[in-house]
mmCIF file of C-alpha atoms in Angstrom:
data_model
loop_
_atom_site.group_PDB
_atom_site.id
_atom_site.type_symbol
_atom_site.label_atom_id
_atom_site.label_comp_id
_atom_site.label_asym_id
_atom_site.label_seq_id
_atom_site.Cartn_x
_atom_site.Cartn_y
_atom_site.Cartn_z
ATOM 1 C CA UNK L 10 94.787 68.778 -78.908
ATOM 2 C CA UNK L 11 97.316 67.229 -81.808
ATOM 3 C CA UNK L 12 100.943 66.300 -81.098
ATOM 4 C CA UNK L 13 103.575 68.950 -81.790
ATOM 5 C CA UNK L 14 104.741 67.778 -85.397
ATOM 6 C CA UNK L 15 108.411 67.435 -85.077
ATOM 7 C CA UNK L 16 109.258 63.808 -86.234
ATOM 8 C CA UNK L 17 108.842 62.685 -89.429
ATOM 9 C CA UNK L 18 106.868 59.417 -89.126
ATOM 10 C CA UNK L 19 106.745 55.968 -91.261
ATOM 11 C CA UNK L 20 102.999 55.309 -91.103
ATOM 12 C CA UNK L 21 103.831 52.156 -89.076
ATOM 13 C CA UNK L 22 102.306 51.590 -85.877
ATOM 14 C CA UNK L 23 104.463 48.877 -84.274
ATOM 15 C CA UNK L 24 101.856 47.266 -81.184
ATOM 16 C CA UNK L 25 103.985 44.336 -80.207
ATOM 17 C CA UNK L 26 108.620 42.837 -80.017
ATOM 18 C CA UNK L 27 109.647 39.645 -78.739
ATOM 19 C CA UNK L 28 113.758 39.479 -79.315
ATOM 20 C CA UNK L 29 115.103 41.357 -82.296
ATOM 21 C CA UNK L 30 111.512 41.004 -83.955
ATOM 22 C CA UNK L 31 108.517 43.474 -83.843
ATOM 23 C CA UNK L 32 105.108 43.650 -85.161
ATOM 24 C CA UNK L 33 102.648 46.255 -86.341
ATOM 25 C CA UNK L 34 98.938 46.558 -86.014
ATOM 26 C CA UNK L 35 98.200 45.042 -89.393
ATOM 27 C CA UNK L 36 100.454 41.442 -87.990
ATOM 28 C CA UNK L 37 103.287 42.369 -90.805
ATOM 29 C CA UNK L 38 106.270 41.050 -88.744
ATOM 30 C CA UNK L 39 109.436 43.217 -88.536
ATOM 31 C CA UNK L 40 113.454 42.366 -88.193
ATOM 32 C CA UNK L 41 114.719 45.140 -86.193
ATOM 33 C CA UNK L 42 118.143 46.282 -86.432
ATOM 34 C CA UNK L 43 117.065 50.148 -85.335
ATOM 35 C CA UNK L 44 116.599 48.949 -81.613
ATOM 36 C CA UNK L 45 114.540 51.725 -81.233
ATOM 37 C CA UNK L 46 117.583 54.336 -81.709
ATOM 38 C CA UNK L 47 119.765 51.507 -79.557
ATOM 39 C CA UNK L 48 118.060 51.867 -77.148
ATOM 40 C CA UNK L 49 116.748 48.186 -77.036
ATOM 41 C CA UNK L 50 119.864 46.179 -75.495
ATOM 42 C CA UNK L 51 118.694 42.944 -73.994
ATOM 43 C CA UNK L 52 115.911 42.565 -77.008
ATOM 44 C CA UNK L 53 112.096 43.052 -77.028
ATOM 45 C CA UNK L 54 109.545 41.730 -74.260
ATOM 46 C CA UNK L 55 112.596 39.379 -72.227
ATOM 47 C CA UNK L 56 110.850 37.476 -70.072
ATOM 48 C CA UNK L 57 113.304 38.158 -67.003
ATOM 49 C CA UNK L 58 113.233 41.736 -68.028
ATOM 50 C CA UNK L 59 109.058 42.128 -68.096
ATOM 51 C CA UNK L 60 109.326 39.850 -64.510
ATOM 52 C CA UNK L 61 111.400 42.203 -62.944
ATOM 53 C CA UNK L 62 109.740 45.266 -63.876
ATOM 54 C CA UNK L 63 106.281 43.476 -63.519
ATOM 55 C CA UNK L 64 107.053 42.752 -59.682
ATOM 56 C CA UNK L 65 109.105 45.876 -59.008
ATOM 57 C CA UNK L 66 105.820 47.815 -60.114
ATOM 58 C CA UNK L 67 103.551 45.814 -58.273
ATOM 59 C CA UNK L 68 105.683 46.822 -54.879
ATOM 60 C CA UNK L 69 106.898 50.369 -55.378
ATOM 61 C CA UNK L 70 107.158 52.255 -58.394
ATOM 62 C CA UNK L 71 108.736 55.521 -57.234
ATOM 63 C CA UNK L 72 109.981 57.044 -53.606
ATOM 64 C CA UNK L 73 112.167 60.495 -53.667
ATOM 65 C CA UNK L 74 115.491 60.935 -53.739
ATOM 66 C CA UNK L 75 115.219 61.774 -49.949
ATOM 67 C CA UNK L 76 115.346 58.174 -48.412
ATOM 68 C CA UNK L 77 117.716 55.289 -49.422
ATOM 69 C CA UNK L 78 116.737 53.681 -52.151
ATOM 70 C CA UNK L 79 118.651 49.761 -51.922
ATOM 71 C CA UNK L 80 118.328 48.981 -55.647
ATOM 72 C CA UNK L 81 120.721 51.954 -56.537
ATOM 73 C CA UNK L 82 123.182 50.593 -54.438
ATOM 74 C CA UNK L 83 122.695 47.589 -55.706
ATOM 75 C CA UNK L 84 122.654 48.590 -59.124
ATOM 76 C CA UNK L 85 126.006 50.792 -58.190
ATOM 77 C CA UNK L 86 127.996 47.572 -57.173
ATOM 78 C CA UNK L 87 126.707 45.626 -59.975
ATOM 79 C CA UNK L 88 127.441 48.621 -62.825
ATOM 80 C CA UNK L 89 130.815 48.556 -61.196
ATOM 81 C CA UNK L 90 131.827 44.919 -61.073
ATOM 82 C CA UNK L 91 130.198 44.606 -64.963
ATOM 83 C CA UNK L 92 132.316 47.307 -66.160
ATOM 84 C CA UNK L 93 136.016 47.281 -64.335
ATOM 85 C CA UNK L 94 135.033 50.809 -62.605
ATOM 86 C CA UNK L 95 134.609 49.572 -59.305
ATOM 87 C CA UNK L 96 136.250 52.806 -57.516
ATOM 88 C CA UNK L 97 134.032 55.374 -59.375
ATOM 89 C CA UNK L 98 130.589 56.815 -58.187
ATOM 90 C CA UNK L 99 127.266 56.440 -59.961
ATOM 91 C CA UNK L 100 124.616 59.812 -60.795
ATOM 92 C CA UNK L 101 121.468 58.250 -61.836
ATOM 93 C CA UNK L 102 119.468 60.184 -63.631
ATOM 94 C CA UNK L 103 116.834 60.132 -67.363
ATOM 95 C CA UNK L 104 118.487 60.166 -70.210
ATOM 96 C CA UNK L 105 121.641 60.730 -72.071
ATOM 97 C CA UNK L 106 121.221 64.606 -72.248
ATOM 98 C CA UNK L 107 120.943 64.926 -69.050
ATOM 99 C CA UNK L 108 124.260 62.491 -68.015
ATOM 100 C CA UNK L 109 126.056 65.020 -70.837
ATOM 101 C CA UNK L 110 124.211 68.401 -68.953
ATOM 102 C CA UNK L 111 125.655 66.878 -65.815
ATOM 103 C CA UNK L 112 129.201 65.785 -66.885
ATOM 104 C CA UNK L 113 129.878 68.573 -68.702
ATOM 105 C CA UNK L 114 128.838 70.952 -65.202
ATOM 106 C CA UNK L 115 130.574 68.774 -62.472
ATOM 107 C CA UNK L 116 133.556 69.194 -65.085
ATOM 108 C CA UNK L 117 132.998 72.895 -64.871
ATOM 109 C CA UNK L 118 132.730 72.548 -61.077
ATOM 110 C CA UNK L 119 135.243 71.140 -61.137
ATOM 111 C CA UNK L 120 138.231 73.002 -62.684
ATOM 112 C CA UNK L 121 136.367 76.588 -62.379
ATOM 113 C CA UNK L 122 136.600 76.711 -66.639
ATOM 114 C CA UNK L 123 133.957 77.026 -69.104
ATOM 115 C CA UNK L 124 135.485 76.536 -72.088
ATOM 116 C CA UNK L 125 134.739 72.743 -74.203
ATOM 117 C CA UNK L 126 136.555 70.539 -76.735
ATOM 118 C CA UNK L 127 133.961 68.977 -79.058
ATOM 119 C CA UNK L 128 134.949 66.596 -82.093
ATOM 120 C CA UNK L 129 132.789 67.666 -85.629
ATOM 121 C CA UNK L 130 129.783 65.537 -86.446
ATOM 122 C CA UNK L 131 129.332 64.806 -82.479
ATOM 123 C CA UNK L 132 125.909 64.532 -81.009
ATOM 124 C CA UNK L 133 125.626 64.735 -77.350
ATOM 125 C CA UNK L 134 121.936 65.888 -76.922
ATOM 126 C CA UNK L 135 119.298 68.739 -76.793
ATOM 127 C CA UNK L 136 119.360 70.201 -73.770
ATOM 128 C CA UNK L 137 121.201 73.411 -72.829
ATOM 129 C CA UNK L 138 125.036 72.008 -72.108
ATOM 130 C CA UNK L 139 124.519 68.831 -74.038
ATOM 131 C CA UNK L 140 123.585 71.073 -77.655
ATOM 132 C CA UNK L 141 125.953 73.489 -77.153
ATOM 133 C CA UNK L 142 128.820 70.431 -77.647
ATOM 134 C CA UNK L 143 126.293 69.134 -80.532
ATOM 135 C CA UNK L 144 127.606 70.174 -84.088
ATOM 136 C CA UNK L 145 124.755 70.689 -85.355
ATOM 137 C CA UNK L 146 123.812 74.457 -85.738
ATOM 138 C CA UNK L 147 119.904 73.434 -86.591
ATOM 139 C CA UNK L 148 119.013 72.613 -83.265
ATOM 140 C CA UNK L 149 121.168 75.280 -81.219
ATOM 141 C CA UNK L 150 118.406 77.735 -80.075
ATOM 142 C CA UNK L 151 120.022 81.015 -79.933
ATOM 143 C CA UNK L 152 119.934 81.163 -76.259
ATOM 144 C CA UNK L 153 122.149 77.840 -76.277
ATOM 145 C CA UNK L 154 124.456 79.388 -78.457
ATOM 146 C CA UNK L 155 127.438 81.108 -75.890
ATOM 147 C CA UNK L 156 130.271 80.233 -77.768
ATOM 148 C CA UNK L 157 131.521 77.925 -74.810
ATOM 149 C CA UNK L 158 132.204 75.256 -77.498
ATOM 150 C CA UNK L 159 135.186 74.992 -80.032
ATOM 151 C CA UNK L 160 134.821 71.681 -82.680
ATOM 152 C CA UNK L 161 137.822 70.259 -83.655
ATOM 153 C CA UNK L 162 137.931 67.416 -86.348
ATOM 154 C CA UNK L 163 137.792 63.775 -84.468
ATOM 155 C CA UNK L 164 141.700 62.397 -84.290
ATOM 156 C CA UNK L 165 143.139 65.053 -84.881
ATOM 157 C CA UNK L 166 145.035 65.251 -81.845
ATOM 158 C CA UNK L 167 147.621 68.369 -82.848
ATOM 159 C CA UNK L 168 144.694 70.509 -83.096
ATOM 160 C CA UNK L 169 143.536 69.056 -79.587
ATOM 161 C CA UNK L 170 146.628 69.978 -77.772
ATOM 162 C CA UNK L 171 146.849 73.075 -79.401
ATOM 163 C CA UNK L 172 143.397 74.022 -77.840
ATOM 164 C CA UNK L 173 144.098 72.579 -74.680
ATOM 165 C CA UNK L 174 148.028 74.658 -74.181
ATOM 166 C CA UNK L 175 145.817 77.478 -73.758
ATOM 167 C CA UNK L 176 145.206 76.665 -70.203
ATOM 168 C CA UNK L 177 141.205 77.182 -70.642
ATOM 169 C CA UNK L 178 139.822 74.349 -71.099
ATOM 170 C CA UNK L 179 137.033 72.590 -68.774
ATOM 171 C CA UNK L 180 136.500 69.195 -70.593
ATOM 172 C CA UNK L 181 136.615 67.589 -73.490
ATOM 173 C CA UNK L 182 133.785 65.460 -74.374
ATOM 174 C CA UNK L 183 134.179 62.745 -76.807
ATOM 175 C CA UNK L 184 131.968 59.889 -78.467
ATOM 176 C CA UNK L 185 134.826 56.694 -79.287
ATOM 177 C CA UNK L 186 132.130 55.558 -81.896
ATOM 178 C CA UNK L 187 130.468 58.224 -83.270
ATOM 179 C CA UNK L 188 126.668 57.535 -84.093
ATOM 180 C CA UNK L 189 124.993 60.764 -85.727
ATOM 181 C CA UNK L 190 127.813 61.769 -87.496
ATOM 182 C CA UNK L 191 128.099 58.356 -89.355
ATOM 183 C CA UNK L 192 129.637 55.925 -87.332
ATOM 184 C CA UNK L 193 133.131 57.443 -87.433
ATOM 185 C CA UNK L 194 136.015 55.755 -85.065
ATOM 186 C CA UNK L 195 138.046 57.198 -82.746
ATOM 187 C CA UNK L 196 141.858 55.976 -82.557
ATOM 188 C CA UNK L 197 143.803 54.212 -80.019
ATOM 189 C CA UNK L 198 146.457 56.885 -81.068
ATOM 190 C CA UNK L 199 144.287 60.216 -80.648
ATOM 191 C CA UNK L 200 142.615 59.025 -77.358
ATOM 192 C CA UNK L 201 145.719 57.708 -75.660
ATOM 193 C CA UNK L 202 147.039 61.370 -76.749
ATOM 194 C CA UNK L 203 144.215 63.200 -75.604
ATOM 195 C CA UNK L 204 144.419 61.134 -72.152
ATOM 196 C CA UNK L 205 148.138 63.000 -71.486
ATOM 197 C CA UNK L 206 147.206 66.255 -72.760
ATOM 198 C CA UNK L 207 143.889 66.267 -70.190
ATOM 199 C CA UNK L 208 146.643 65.376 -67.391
ATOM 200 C CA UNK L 209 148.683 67.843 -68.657
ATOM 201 C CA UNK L 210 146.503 70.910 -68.830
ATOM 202 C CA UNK L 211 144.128 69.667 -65.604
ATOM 203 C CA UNK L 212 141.253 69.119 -68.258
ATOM 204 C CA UNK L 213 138.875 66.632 -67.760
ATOM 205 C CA UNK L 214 138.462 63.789 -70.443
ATOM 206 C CA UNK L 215 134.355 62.385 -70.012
ATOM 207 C CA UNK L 216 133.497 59.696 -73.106
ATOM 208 C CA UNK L 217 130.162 59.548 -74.330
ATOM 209 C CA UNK L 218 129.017 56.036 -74.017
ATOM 210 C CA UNK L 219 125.204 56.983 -74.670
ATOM 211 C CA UNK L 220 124.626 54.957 -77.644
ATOM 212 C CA UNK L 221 128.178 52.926 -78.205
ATOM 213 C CA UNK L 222 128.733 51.931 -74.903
ATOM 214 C CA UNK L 223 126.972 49.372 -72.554
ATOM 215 C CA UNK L 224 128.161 46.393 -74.748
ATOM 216 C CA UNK L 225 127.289 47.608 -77.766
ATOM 217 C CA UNK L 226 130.688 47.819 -79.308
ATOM 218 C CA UNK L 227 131.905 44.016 -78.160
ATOM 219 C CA UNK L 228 133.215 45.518 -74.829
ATOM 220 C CA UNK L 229 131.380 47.145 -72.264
ATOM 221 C CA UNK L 230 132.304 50.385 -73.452
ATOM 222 C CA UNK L 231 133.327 51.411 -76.300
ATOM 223 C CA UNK L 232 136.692 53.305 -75.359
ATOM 224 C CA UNK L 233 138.317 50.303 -73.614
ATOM 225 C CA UNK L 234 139.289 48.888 -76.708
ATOM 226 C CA UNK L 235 141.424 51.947 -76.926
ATOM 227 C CA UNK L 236 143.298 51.766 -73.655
ATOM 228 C CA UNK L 237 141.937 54.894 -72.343
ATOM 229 C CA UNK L 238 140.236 55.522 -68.781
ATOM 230 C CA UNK L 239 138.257 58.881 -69.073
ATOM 231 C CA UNK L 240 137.438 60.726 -66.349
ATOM 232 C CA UNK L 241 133.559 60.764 -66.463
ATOM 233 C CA UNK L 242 131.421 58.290 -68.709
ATOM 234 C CA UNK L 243 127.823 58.983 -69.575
ATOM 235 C CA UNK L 244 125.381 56.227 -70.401
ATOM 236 C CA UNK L 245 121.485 55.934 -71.366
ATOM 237 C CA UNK L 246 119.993 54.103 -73.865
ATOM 238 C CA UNK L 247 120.733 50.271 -73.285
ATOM 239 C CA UNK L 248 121.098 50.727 -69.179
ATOM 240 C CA UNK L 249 117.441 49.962 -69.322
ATOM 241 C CA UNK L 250 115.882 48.737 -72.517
ATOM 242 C CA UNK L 251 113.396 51.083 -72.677
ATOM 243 C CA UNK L 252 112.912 52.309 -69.463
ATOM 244 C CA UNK L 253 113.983 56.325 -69.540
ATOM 245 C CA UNK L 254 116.941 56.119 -67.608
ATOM 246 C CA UNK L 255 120.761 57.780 -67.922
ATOM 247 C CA UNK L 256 123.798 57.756 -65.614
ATOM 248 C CA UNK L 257 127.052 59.531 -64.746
ATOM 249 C CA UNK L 258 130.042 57.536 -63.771
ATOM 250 C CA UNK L 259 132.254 59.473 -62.181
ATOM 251 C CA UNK L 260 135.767 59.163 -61.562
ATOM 252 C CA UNK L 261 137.275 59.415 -57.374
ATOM 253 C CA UNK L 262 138.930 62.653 -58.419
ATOM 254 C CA UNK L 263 135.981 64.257 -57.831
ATOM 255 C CA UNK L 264 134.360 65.735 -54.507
ATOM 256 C CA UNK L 265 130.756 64.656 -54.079
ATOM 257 C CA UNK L 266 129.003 68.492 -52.854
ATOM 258 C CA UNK L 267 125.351 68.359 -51.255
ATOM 259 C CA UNK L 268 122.448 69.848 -53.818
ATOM 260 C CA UNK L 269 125.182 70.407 -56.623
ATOM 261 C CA UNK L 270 123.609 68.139 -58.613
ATOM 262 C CA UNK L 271 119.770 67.044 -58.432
ATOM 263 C CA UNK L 272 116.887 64.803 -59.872
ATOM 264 C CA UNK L 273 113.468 63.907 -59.161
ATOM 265 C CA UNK L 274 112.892 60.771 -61.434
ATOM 266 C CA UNK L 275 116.518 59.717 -61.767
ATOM 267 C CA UNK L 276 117.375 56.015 -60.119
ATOM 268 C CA UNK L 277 113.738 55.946 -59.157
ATOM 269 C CA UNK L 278 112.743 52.016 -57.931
ATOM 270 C CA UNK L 279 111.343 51.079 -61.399
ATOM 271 C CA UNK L 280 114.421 52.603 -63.529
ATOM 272 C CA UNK L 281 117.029 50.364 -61.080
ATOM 273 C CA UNK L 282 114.949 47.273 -61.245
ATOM 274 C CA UNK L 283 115.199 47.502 -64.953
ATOM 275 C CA UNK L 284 118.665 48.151 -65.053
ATOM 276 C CA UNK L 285 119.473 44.881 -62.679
ATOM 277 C CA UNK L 286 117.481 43.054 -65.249
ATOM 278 C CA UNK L 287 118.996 44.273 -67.952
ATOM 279 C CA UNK L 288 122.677 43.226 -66.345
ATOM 280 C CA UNK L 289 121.174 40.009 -64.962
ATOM 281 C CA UNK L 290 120.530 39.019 -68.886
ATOM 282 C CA UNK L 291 124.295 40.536 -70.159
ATOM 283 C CA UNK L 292 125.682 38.641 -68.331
ATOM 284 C CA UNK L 293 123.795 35.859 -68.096
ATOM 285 C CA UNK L 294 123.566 35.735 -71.811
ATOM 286 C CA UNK L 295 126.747 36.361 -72.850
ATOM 287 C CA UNK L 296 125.486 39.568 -75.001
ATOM 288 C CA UNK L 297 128.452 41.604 -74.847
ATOM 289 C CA UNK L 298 130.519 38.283 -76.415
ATOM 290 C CA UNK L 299 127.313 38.210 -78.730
ATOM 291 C CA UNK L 300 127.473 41.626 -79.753
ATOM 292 C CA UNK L 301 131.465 41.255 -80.859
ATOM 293 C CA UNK L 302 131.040 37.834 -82.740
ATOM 294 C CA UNK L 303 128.434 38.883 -84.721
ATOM 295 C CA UNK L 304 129.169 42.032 -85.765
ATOM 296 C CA UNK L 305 132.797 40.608 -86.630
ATOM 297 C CA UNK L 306 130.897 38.679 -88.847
ATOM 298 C CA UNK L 307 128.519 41.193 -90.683
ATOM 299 C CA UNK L 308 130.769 43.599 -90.772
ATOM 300 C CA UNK L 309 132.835 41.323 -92.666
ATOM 301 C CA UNK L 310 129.930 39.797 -94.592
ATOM 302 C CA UNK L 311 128.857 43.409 -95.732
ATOM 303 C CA UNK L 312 132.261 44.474 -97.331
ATOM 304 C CA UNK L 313 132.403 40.782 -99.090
ATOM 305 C CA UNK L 314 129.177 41.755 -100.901
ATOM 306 C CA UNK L 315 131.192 43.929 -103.153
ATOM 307 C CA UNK L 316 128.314 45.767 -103.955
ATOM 308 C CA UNK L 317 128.833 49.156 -105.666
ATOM 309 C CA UNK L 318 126.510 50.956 -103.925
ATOM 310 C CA UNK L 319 128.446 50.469 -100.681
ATOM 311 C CA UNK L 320 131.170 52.150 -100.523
ATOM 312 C CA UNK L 321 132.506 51.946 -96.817
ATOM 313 C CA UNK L 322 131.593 49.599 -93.981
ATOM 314 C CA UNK L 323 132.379 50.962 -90.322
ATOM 315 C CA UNK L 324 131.787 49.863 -86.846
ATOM 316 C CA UNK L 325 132.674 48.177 -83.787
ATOM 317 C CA UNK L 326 130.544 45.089 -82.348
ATOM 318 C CA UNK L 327 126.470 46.014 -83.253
ATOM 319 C CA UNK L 328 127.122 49.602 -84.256
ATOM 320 C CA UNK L 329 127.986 49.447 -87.811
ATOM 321 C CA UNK L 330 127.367 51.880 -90.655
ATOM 322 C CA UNK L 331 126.832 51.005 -93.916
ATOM 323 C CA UNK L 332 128.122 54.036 -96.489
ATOM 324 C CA UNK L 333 126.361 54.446 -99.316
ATOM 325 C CA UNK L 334 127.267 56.098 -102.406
ATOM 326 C CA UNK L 335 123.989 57.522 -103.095
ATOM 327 C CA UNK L 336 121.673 59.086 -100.339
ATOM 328 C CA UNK L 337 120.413 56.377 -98.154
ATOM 329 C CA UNK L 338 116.246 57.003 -98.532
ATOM 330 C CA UNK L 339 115.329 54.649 -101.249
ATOM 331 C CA UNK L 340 117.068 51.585 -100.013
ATOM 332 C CA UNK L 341 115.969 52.413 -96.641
ATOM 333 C CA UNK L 342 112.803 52.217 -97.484
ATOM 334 C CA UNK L 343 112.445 49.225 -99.656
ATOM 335 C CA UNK L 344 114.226 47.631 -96.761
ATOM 336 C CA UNK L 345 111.034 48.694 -94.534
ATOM 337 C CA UNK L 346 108.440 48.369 -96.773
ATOM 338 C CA UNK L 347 109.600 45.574 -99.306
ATOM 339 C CA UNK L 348 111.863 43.226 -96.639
ATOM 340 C CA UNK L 349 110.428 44.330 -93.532
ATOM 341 C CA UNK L 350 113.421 45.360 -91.857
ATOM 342 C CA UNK L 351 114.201 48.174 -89.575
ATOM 343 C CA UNK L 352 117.433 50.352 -89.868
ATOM 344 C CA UNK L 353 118.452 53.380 -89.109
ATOM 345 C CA UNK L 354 120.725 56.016 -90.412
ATOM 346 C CA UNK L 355 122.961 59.207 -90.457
ATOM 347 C CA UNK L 356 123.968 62.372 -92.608
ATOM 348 C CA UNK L 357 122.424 61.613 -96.060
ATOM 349 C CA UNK L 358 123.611 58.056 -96.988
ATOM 350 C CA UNK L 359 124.996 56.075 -94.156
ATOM 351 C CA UNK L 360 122.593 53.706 -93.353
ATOM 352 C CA UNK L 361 123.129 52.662 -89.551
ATOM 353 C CA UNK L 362 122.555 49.817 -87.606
ATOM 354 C CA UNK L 363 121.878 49.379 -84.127
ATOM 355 C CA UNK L 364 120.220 45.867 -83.336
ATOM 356 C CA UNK L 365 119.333 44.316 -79.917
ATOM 357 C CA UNK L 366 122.546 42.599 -78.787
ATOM 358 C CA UNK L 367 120.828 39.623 -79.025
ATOM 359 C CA UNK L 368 121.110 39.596 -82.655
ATOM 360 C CA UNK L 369 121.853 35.714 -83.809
ATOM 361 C CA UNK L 370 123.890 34.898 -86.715
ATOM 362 C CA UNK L 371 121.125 33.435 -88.339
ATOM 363 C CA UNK L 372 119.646 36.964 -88.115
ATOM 364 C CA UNK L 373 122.443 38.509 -89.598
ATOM 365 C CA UNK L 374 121.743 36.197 -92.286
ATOM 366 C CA UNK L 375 118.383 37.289 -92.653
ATOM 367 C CA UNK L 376 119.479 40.701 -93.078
ATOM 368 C CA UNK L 377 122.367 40.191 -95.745
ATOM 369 C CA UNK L 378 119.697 38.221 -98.433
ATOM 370 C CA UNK L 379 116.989 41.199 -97.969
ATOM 371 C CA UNK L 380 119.911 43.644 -98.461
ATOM 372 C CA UNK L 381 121.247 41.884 -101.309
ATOM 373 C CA UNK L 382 117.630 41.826 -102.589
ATOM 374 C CA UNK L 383 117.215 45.863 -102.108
ATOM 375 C CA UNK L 384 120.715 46.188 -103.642
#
């Protein structure tokens, strides 16, 4: 048997992170700023992050969703406390399609609607729900494709509330920091608008915090520096640093029903013990603080360059996107092959990164002399 050929691979075989630094099998040492997809929060190999989930495995790995399970309570209060949402309930479950899939039906649920608000360029998953609110027609199977969706350019709130007047409207699902389509912001204005129009119209308003929130942006979520309090969040990625692992935080307005909504692995021992150590080290740290400084600072450092080739620098905290005026795949490359530096990207020539929070200025360093090398 071969592996189903759907990614295109480098042909490096990274065996080995400590930090925001990974190696490959030949001992060529990497500077990651991908975070494998930002997924990597806390950085590679912490040592209170690999003691946690070295004990936690050595007691129980995995019990059912049948019998209490203490560390999601735990993990509950702590997700709570660390994010100023203290009165909303936690869904644990895998990943970030599945907190979208799950949103976007207890939204349904919720108001009896099926109808969606999407913002172009948004990415909110593969799955059934979670593609359908993806503008991306590629990867919308024609049995995902029942025209529940309606994409409306991101702040663009007139064309919003025109949508939403109609009175049909289940949710509205929004990214504050888009990430596949390019690391494109949305406004204080448009979300503070969109906020009344949800109340308005009984519409409910869930941000997708999958890859900006959880620090990421220099505040624990991405949509507070906007002054907005959605209904529903949805996080993955960072909540564990690698462990699979997505949640639903849900807002009191909404009645908890028996079997509406199900798992088998989600908030299984080993996915809350990693998500307690990945909050013990935030906040211990002082990574979300981290995250803001520094990225202040490249940002900044980036558009002083004056480089030609860039053309726009975006971002919030350590999401930033680098616009190029040229497609992105040759500097990309030399970047991995020449400087040894990780980095991802979007559409044809933003180049995006997404480093560990942990990123130190004297990383960021590191990263502007190899750029200005490639450049």
């Amino acid at each position: 048997m071969t592996l189903f050929d759907v990614y295109p691979l480098f042909p490096v075989n990274i065996v080995r992170g400590q930090g925001c630094r990974v190696w490959d099998d030949q001992g060529i040492e990497y500077l990651d700023l991908y975070g494998g997809h930002a997924v990597i929060s806390i950085g590679h190999a912490h040592p209170h992050y690999v003691e946690a989930v070295s004990r936690q495995v050595g007691q129980l790995g995995f019990y059912s969703n049948s019998v209490i399970n203490k560390l999601q309570q735990q993990l509950a209060e702590r997700l709570g406390k660390a994010c100023g949402y203290e009165d909303y309930r936690l869904f644990l479950i895998n990943s970030g399609a599945e907190a979208n899939e799950n949103a976007l039906k207890l939204a349904s649920f919720h108001t009896g609607r099926t109808r969606v608000l999407s913002a172009q360029k948004a990415f909110h998953g593969r799955t059934s729900l979670a593609v359908e609110v993806t503008n991306n027609p590629k990867i919308i199977a024609p049995i995902n494709a029942n025209g529940h969706t309606t994409f409306l350019p991101l702040n663009d709130l007139e064309a919003w509330k025109t949508e939403l007047a109609k009175g049909d409207v289940a949710a509205c699902i929004v990214e504050c920091i888009q990430g596949v389509g390019g690391i494109q912001l949305a406004t204080a204005e448009f979300m503070q608008g969109l906020r009344k129009a949800c109340d308005v119209t009984g519409t409910v308003l869930i941000c997708d915090e999958i890859q900006c929130g959880y620090g990421r942006s220099g505040k624990f979520f991405a949509h507070q520096w906007l002054d907005v309090a959605p209904d529903i969040i949805t996080v993955a990625k960072g909540i564990a640093n690698g462990f699979p692992m997505g949640a639903v935080l849900i807002s009191p307005k909404f009645e908890a029903v028996y079997g509406q909504l199900g798992t088998t692995f989600g908030g299984n021992h080993l996915a809350c013990a990693a998500a307690l150590a990945v909050l013990d080290v935030i906040e211990g740290e002082g990574l979300i603080e981290n995250a803001r400084a520094v990225g202040e600072y490249l940002c900044n450092a980036l558009r002083a360059l004056n480089a030609p080739i860039i053309t726009e620098v975006r971002g919030r905290g350590l999401m930033i996107g680098i616009e190029l005026s040229e497609p992105y795949k040759e500097v990309r490359q030399k970047l991995l092959f020449d400087e040894h530096v990780f980095t991802g990207c979007a559409g044809t020539n933003v180049l995006r990164l997404l480093p560990p929070l942990c990123l130190s200025m004297a990383e960021a360093d590191e990263f502007l002399e190899k750029l200005k090398r490639v450049l």
